[in-house]
């Protein structure tokens, strides 16, 4: 039998407010393997810290979401939200599963083309599209979602100049009962702006109105908000049909479904409180099916789900650099990754597991990153076994918005590995090197 490790006893100060009626949650179950690949081996081979993605989980998520919507509605199309995670290996997995691409910049648009997505399966969203990008998107028959009047007028001018007939939709913002409202994007529903924009599109000779779009927020916890959004889009579609005699091809309800991460300050873990995808699907499809369209004119339902399809497929692996006592007696653990890699630690209480079995004893600790900055906190308070220098940890549910919002601040960004369906590992993004960062810099001759 292995010799038990000695753990010195500690006196534990009880902070008022820390306990609630559910008691403190202890996260001491070790996670030694991801998809049966040893965490220890991954860190040894690819270095620490390290992002790991499970291809199996990504495919499971998109198949599950497709099933949920397709069993409720006859015509459904998912479009992968590039900004959520635009690693090519991730995007191509979604495209293999039948997803179109949803992009919000020229950079992302080019990425989608490079990933082999046909132009007509790229949805071009966002307030920032240059004239060149608009012309390219129009020539490729991409779906251009107009965000503001300046873009609408530019597109009309460019279409006349270049004799183009772009396929367009407008992004609609509205009051769905969720505040703050995201009314900085698109045309407002309640004040008539959206209808005004639609009228201009239909009466322009060249633009072809093909759809209506909204994206009401992110990490939305209210299925009812989607029912309101769907109803408003149906109302606009119905008005277009009545007034102009044509039915739009699609309604795009955007993204925004939550993952099961726990928001900061939440009383209960996300796994217990977040509505299921079925509830969102019921809310949306009940409204569209019940609105009164004839079966043959039912619009295609497009979903731009990001976060909910990738968060639980991603892990961040790392190593304990040091432990210390803060002046108030609290335990502190310093990890080799911080907010530079884990941007979402600003709003999530990420679940963190030790990557090896440790003792039974636990203590509340602060998890800090390695940056020389006071804001670099991974978890303000977590009850964990007594981690020591060299121990390894795994952060759960980090697949969304970390591998795109991470920042090269103070240190270099880590590598990303994909575990495929046969549990083989593939490096899909190399760790950054000093050389790579320096390659973008130039020195004026007088400083050389
Ligand atoms: C970010 C974004 C999405 C994806 O949102 P999630 O909350 O990750 O599902 C979809 N559509 C648009 C327009 C977006 O900006």
Coordinates of C-alpha atoms and ligand atoms in Angstrom, one line a residue:
X1 CA 0.0 0.0 0.0
X2 CA 1.2 3.5 -0.9
X3 CA 2.4 5.6 2.0
X4 CA -0.1 8.2 3.0
X5 CA 1.0 11.8 2.5
X6 CA 1.3 13.8 5.7
X7 CA -1.0 16.8 5.8
X8 CA -0.4 19.2 8.7
X9 CA -3.6 20.2 10.6
X10 CA -5.0 23.7 10.1
X11 CA -7.1 26.0 12.1
X12 CA -9.9 27.2 9.9
X13 CA -11.3 30.6 10.3
X14 CA -15.0 30.7 9.5
X15 CA -16.0 33.7 7.5
X16 CA -19.6 34.8 8.0
X17 CA -21.6 34.7 4.8
X18 CA -19.6 31.9 3.3
X19 CA -22.0 29.2 4.4
X20 CA -25.5 29.1 3.0
X21 CA -28.2 26.5 3.7
X22 CA -26.6 24.2 1.2
X23 CA -23.2 24.2 3.0
X24 CA -19.9 24.8 1.2
X25 CA -19.4 22.9 -2.0
X26 CA -16.2 20.9 -2.1
X27 CA -14.6 20.2 -5.4
X28 CA -12.2 17.5 -4.5
X29 CA -13.0 14.7 -6.9
X30 CA -9.9 14.4 -9.0
X31 CA -10.2 14.4 -12.8
X32 CA -7.2 12.4 -14.0
X33 CA -8.3 11.7 -17.6
X34 CA -10.2 13.6 -20.3
X35 CA -11.8 11.2 -22.8
X36 CA -9.6 8.5 -21.3
X37 CA -6.4 10.5 -22.1
X38 CA -4.3 11.1 -19.0
X39 CA -4.1 14.7 -18.0
X40 CA -0.6 14.1 -16.7
X41 CA 0.6 12.8 -20.1
X42 CA -1.1 15.7 -21.9
X43 CA 0.8 18.2 -19.8
X44 CA 4.0 16.3 -20.2
X45 CA 3.8 16.1 -24.0
X46 CA 2.4 19.6 -24.8
X47 CA 3.5 21.7 -21.8
X48 CA 1.6 23.6 -19.1
X49 CA -0.8 25.4 -19.2
X50 CA -2.8 23.7 -22.0
X51 CA -6.2 23.9 -23.6
X52 CA -7.9 20.6 -24.5
X53 CA -11.0 20.1 -26.6
X54 CA -13.0 17.0 -27.0
X55 CA -14.2 16.4 -30.6
X56 CA -16.5 13.8 -29.4
X57 CA -18.3 16.2 -27.1
X58 CA -18.5 18.9 -29.8
X59 CA -20.2 16.4 -32.1
X60 CA -22.5 15.2 -29.3
X61 CA -23.6 18.7 -28.6
X62 CA -24.4 19.8 -32.1
X63 CA -26.2 16.5 -32.8
X64 CA -28.2 16.8 -29.7
X65 CA -29.2 20.4 -30.5
X66 CA -30.1 19.5 -34.0
X67 CA -32.3 16.6 -32.8
X68 CA -34.1 18.9 -30.3
X69 CA -35.0 21.5 -32.9
X70 CA -35.6 19.1 -35.8
X71 CA -38.1 17.1 -33.8
X72 CA -40.1 20.3 -33.2
X73 CA -39.8 22.1 -36.4
X74 CA -39.5 21.0 -40.1
X75 CA -36.7 23.3 -41.3
X76 CA -33.8 24.0 -39.1
X77 CA -30.3 25.2 -39.9
X78 CA -27.5 25.8 -37.4
X79 CA -24.7 28.3 -38.2
X80 CA -21.5 28.1 -36.1
X81 CA -20.7 31.4 -34.3
X82 CA -17.0 31.9 -35.3
X83 CA -16.2 34.4 -32.5
X84 CA -17.2 31.8 -29.8
X85 CA -14.2 29.6 -30.9
X86 CA -12.7 30.1 -34.4
X87 CA -10.0 27.5 -34.2
X88 CA -10.2 26.0 -37.7
X89 CA -10.4 22.4 -36.3
X90 CA -13.4 23.4 -34.3
X91 CA -15.1 25.2 -37.2
X92 CA -14.5 22.3 -39.5
X93 CA -16.0 19.9 -37.0
X94 CA -19.2 22.0 -37.0
X95 CA -19.2 22.3 -40.8
X96 CA -18.8 18.5 -41.1
X97 CA -21.9 18.2 -38.9
X98 CA -23.8 20.4 -41.3
X99 CA -23.5 23.9 -39.7
X100 CA -23.1 27.0 -41.8
X101 CA -20.8 29.8 -40.6
X102 CA -21.9 32.9 -38.7
X103 CA -19.2 35.7 -38.8
X104 CA -19.0 39.2 -37.5
X105 CA -15.9 40.6 -39.2
X106 CA -13.9 40.5 -42.4
X107 CA -11.3 38.4 -40.7
X108 CA -13.9 35.8 -39.6
X109 CA -15.4 35.9 -43.1
X110 CA -12.0 35.0 -44.7
X111 CA -11.6 32.3 -42.1
X112 CA -15.0 30.8 -43.1
X113 CA -14.0 30.9 -46.8
X114 CA -10.7 29.2 -45.9
X115 CA -12.6 26.5 -44.1
X116 CA -14.3 25.7 -47.4
X117 CA -17.7 27.1 -46.5
X118 CA -19.7 28.0 -49.7
X119 CA -20.5 31.7 -49.8
X120 CA -24.2 31.2 -49.6
X121 CA -23.8 29.4 -46.3
X122 CA -22.0 32.3 -44.6
X123 CA -24.0 34.7 -42.5
X124 CA -22.3 38.0 -42.3
X125 CA -23.3 39.9 -39.1
X126 CA -22.0 42.8 -37.1
X127 CA -21.6 46.6 -37.4
X128 CA -18.2 46.5 -39.1
X129 CA -18.2 45.5 -42.8
X130 CA -16.0 47.5 -45.2
X131 CA -17.1 48.3 -48.8
X132 CA -14.7 45.7 -50.1
X133 CA -16.1 43.0 -47.8
X134 CA -19.7 43.9 -48.7
X135 CA -19.0 43.6 -52.4
X136 CA -17.2 40.3 -51.8
X137 CA -20.0 38.9 -49.7
X138 CA -22.6 40.0 -52.3
X139 CA -20.6 38.4 -55.1
X140 CA -20.4 35.2 -53.0
X141 CA -24.2 35.2 -52.4
X142 CA -23.6 35.3 -48.7
X143 CA -26.4 36.4 -46.3
X144 CA -25.6 40.0 -45.4
X145 CA -27.3 41.0 -42.1
X146 CA -27.6 44.8 -42.2
X147 CA -26.9 46.4 -38.8
X148 CA -27.5 50.1 -39.4
X149 CA -28.7 52.7 -41.9
X150 CA -25.1 53.7 -42.9
X151 CA -24.6 50.1 -44.0
X152 CA -27.9 49.9 -45.7
X153 CA -27.1 53.0 -47.8
X154 CA -23.6 51.8 -48.5
X155 CA -24.9 48.5 -49.7
X156 CA -27.5 50.2 -52.0
X157 CA -24.8 52.4 -53.5
X158 CA -22.4 49.5 -54.0
X159 CA -25.1 47.3 -55.5
X160 CA -25.8 50.0 -58.1
X161 CA -22.2 50.7 -58.8
X162 CA -21.3 47.0 -59.2
X163 CA -24.6 45.7 -60.5
X164 CA -25.1 43.3 -57.7
X165 CA -28.2 41.8 -56.1
X166 CA -27.1 41.1 -52.5
X167 CA -29.2 38.8 -50.4
X168 CA -30.0 40.6 -47.2
X169 CA -31.7 40.5 -43.8
X170 CA -31.9 43.1 -41.1
X171 CA -30.9 42.6 -37.5
X172 CA -33.8 43.6 -35.3
X173 CA -33.4 44.7 -31.7
X174 CA -36.3 44.7 -29.3
X175 CA -37.6 44.7 -25.8
X176 CA -37.8 41.0 -24.7
X177 CA -38.0 41.8 -21.0
X178 CA -34.2 41.3 -20.6
X179 CA -32.2 44.3 -19.5
X180 CA -30.0 46.0 -20.4
X181 CA -31.5 45.8 -23.9
X182 CA -29.0 45.1 -26.7
X183 CA -30.3 48.0 -28.8
X184 CA -27.0 49.1 -30.1
X185 CA -27.1 46.4 -32.7
X186 CA -29.6 46.5 -35.6
X187 CA -32.9 48.3 -36.1
X188 CA -35.4 48.8 -33.3
X189 CA -38.7 46.9 -33.5
X190 CA -40.9 49.0 -31.2
X191 CA -40.1 52.4 -32.6
X192 CA -40.7 51.4 -36.2
X193 CA -37.1 51.6 -37.3
X194 CA -37.1 47.9 -38.4
X195 CA -40.2 48.3 -40.5
X196 CA -38.7 51.5 -42.0
X197 CA -35.5 49.7 -43.0
X198 CA -37.5 46.8 -44.5
X199 CA -39.5 49.2 -46.6
X200 CA -36.3 50.8 -47.9
X201 CA -34.9 47.4 -48.8
X202 CA -38.0 46.2 -50.6
X203 CA -38.3 49.4 -52.5
X204 CA -34.6 49.5 -53.5
X205 CA -34.3 47.8 -56.9
X206 CA -31.4 45.7 -56.1
X207 CA -31.4 44.3 -52.6
X208 CA -33.2 41.0 -52.1
X209 CA -34.8 40.6 -48.7
X210 CA -34.4 37.0 -47.7
X211 CA -34.6 36.9 -43.9
X212 CA -35.0 38.5 -40.5
X213 CA -32.5 38.3 -37.7
X214 CA -32.1 39.0 -34.1
X215 CA -29.6 38.1 -31.4
X216 CA -31.1 39.2 -28.1
X217 CA -28.2 38.6 -25.7
X218 CA -25.9 36.0 -24.4
X219 CA -26.2 33.5 -21.5
X220 CA -29.9 34.1 -21.6
X221 CA -31.8 32.4 -18.8
X222 CA -35.3 33.1 -20.1
X223 CA -37.0 30.9 -22.7
X224 CA -39.8 33.4 -22.7
X225 CA -37.5 36.1 -24.1
X226 CA -37.1 33.9 -27.2
X227 CA -40.8 33.5 -27.5
X228 CA -41.2 37.3 -27.6
X229 CA -38.3 37.6 -30.1
X230 CA -39.9 34.9 -32.3
X231 CA -43.3 36.6 -32.2
X232 CA -41.8 40.0 -33.2
X233 CA -39.9 38.5 -36.1
X234 CA -43.1 36.6 -37.2
X235 CA -45.0 39.9 -37.0
X236 CA -42.5 41.6 -39.3
X237 CA -42.5 38.7 -41.7
X238 CA -46.3 38.7 -41.8
X239 CA -46.3 42.5 -42.5
X240 CA -43.9 42.1 -45.3
X241 CA -46.0 39.3 -46.8
X242 CA -49.2 41.3 -46.5
X243 CA -47.8 44.6 -47.8
X244 CA -45.3 43.4 -50.4
X245 CA -46.7 39.9 -51.3
X246 CA -43.5 37.9 -50.5
X247 CA -42.5 35.7 -47.7
X248 CA -39.0 35.9 -46.3
X249 CA -37.1 32.6 -46.5
X250 CA -35.8 32.5 -43.0
X251 CA -36.1 33.7 -39.4
X252 CA -32.7 33.7 -37.6
X253 CA -33.1 33.8 -33.8
X254 CA -29.4 34.2 -33.2
X255 CA -27.5 32.7 -30.3
X256 CA -27.5 33.2 -26.6
X257 CA -28.5 29.9 -25.0
X258 CA -26.5 29.4 -21.8
X259 CA -24.0 26.7 -21.0
X260 CA -24.2 25.0 -17.6
X261 CA -21.4 27.2 -16.1
X262 CA -22.1 28.9 -12.8
X263 CA -22.4 32.7 -13.0
X264 CA -20.6 34.7 -10.3
X265 CA -22.7 35.4 -7.3
X266 CA -25.2 32.6 -8.3
X267 CA -26.7 30.8 -5.3
X268 CA -26.8 27.4 -7.0
X269 CA -24.6 25.8 -9.6
X270 CA -25.5 26.4 -13.3
X271 CA -26.1 22.7 -13.8
X272 CA -29.2 23.1 -11.4
X273 CA -30.6 26.4 -12.7
X274 CA -30.0 26.8 -16.4
X275 CA -33.1 26.0 -18.6
X276 CA -32.6 23.1 -21.0
X277 CA -32.3 23.5 -24.7
X278 CA -35.7 21.7 -25.0
X279 CA -37.3 24.6 -23.2
X280 CA -35.8 27.2 -25.5
X281 CA -36.7 25.1 -28.5
X282 CA -40.3 24.8 -27.3
X283 CA -40.6 28.5 -26.7
X284 CA -39.3 29.4 -30.2
X285 CA -41.1 26.7 -32.3
X286 CA -44.4 27.0 -30.5
X287 CA -44.6 30.6 -31.6
X288 CA -43.6 30.2 -35.2
X289 CA -45.7 27.1 -35.8
X290 CA -48.7 28.8 -34.1
X291 CA -48.4 32.1 -35.9
X292 CA -50.6 31.2 -38.9
X293 CA -48.2 30.7 -41.8
X294 CA -49.3 28.0 -44.3
X295 CA -47.1 24.9 -44.0
X296 CA -45.4 25.5 -47.3
X297 CA -44.5 29.0 -46.4
X298 CA -43.0 28.2 -43.0
X299 CA -39.7 30.0 -42.8
X300 CA -36.4 28.2 -42.3
X301 CA -35.3 28.5 -38.6
X302 CA -31.7 29.5 -38.3
X303 CA -29.8 29.3 -35.0
X304 CA -26.4 30.8 -34.4
X305 CA -25.8 29.0 -31.1
X306 CA -22.2 29.4 -29.9
X307 CA -21.5 29.0 -26.2
X308 CA -24.0 26.2 -25.5
X309 CA -22.4 24.0 -28.1
X310 CA -18.8 24.2 -27.1
X311 CA -18.3 25.3 -23.5
X312 CA -18.4 21.8 -22.0
X313 CA -16.1 20.4 -24.7
X314 CA -13.1 22.6 -23.5
X315 CA -10.8 22.2 -20.6
X316 CA -7.8 24.2 -19.3
X317 CA -5.0 22.2 -17.7
X318 CA -2.4 23.8 -15.5
X319 CA 0.1 23.5 -12.7
X320 CA 0.4 24.9 -9.2
X321 CA 3.3 27.3 -9.0
X322 CA 3.2 28.1 -5.3
X323 CA 0.9 28.3 -2.2
X324 CA 1.0 31.0 0.4
X325 CA -1.0 32.5 3.3
X326 CA -2.6 35.9 2.9
X327 CA -2.3 38.4 5.7
X328 CA -5.9 37.5 6.8
X329 CA -5.0 33.9 7.1
X330 CA -6.6 32.7 4.0
X331 CA -4.9 30.1 1.9
X332 CA -3.8 31.2 -1.6
X333 CA -2.8 29.0 -4.6
X334 CA -0.9 30.4 -7.5
X335 CA -1.5 28.7 -10.9
X336 CA 0.4 29.0 -14.1
X337 CA -2.6 30.4 -16.0
X338 CA -4.8 33.4 -15.2
X339 CA -7.2 35.8 -16.8
X340 CA -4.8 36.1 -19.7
X341 CA -5.9 32.6 -20.8
X342 CA -9.1 32.3 -18.9
X343 CA -11.1 35.5 -19.8
X344 CA -14.3 33.9 -18.7
X345 CA -13.2 33.8 -15.1
X346 CA -14.4 37.4 -15.0
X347 CA -18.0 36.2 -15.0
X348 CA -18.0 32.5 -14.2
X349 CA -17.2 30.6 -11.0
X350 CA -15.4 27.9 -13.0
X351 CA -15.3 24.4 -11.7
X352 CA -11.7 23.5 -11.0
X353 CA -10.6 19.9 -10.2
X354 CA -7.3 18.5 -9.0
X355 CA -5.8 16.3 -11.7
X356 CA -4.5 13.7 -9.2
X357 CA -5.9 12.1 -6.0
X358 CA -5.0 14.3 -3.0
X359 CA -5.7 14.0 0.7
X360 CA -9.2 14.1 2.2
X361 CA -8.6 17.4 3.9
X362 CA -9.9 20.6 2.3
X363 CA -9.6 24.3 2.9
X364 CA -11.0 27.4 1.3
X365 CA -8.4 28.9 -1.0
X366 CA -8.1 31.8 -3.5
X367 CA -6.9 30.7 -6.9
X368 CA -4.6 33.3 -8.4
X369 CA -3.0 33.4 -11.9
X370 CA 0.7 34.1 -12.5
X371 CA 0.3 37.7 -13.7
X372 CA 1.7 40.6 -11.8
X373 CA -1.7 42.3 -11.6
X374 CA -4.2 42.4 -8.8
X375 CA -7.1 41.5 -11.1
X376 CA -5.6 38.1 -11.9
X377 CA -8.0 35.9 -9.9
X378 CA -9.3 32.6 -11.3
X379 CA -11.6 31.9 -8.3
X380 CA -12.1 34.2 -5.3
X381 CA -13.1 31.4 -3.1
X382 CA -13.0 27.6 -3.7
X383 CA -12.9 24.7 -1.3
X384 CA -10.3 22.3 -2.5
X385 CA -7.9 19.7 -1.2
X386 CA -4.5 21.1 -0.1
X387 CA -2.8 21.7 -3.4
X388 CA 1.0 21.9 -3.5
X389 CA 3.6 23.2 -5.9
X390 CA 3.7 20.9 -8.9
X391 CA 0.2 19.6 -8.5
X392 CA -2.0 19.7 -11.6
X393 CA -5.5 21.1 -12.0
X394 CA -8.2 21.0 -14.6
X395 CA -10.7 23.8 -15.3
X396 CA -14.0 22.7 -16.7
X397 CA -16.2 24.2 -19.4
X398 CA -13.9 26.7 -21.0
X399 CA -14.6 26.0 -24.7
X400 CA -16.5 29.2 -25.4
X401 CA -14.9 32.6 -25.7
X402 CA -11.5 31.8 -24.1
X403 CA -9.6 30.7 -27.2
X404 CA -10.7 33.9 -29.0
X405 CA -10.8 36.4 -26.1
X406 CA -7.5 35.4 -24.5
X407 CA -4.8 38.0 -24.4
X408 CA -1.1 38.0 -24.9
X409 CA -0.4 39.9 -21.7
X410 CA 2.8 39.5 -19.7
X411 CA 3.2 36.0 -20.9
X412 CA 2.6 33.8 -24.0
X413 CA -0.6 32.0 -24.9
X414 CA -0.7 28.2 -24.5
X415 CA -1.1 25.4 -27.0
X416 CA -4.5 23.9 -27.9
X417 CA -5.0 20.1 -28.3
X418 CA -8.0 18.3 -29.8
X419 CA -8.8 14.8 -28.7
X420 CA -10.5 13.0 -31.6
X421 CA -13.2 10.4 -31.5
X422 CA -10.6 7.6 -31.3
X423 CA -8.9 9.4 -28.4
X424 CA -5.9 10.4 -30.5
X425 CA -4.5 13.8 -29.6
X426 CA -3.8 16.5 -32.2
X427 CA -2.0 19.8 -31.7
X428 CA -4.4 22.4 -33.3
X429 CA -2.7 25.6 -32.2
X430 CA 1.0 25.9 -31.2
X431 CA 2.0 27.6 -28.0
X432 CA 3.2 31.1 -28.7
X433 CA 6.9 31.8 -28.6
X434 CA 8.9 35.0 -28.0
X435 CA 10.0 34.7 -31.6
X436 CA 6.4 34.6 -32.9
X437 CA 5.5 37.8 -30.9
X438 CA 8.7 39.6 -31.9
X439 CA 8.1 38.8 -35.6
X440 CA 5.4 41.4 -35.7
X441 CA 7.6 44.2 -34.2
X442 CA 9.7 46.7 -36.2
X443 CA 12.5 48.9 -34.9
X444 CA 13.0 52.4 -36.2
X445 CA 16.6 52.6 -37.4
X446 CA 17.6 55.2 -34.7
X447 CA 16.7 52.7 -32.0
X448 CA 18.4 49.7 -33.6
Ligands
LIG1 C1 -21.9 36.2 -30.4 C2 -23.0 35.9 -31.3 C3 -23.7 34.7 -31.4 C4 -23.3 33.5 -30.5 O1 -23.8 33.8 -29.2 P1 -23.8 32.7 -28.0 O2 -24.3 33.5 -26.9 O3 -22.4 32.3 -27.9 O4 -24.7 31.6 -28.4 C5 -24.6 34.6 -32.4 N1 -25.0 35.6 -33.2 C6 -24.4 36.8 -33.1 C7 -24.9 37.9 -34.0 C8 -23.4 37.0 -32.2 O5 -22.9 38.2 -32.1

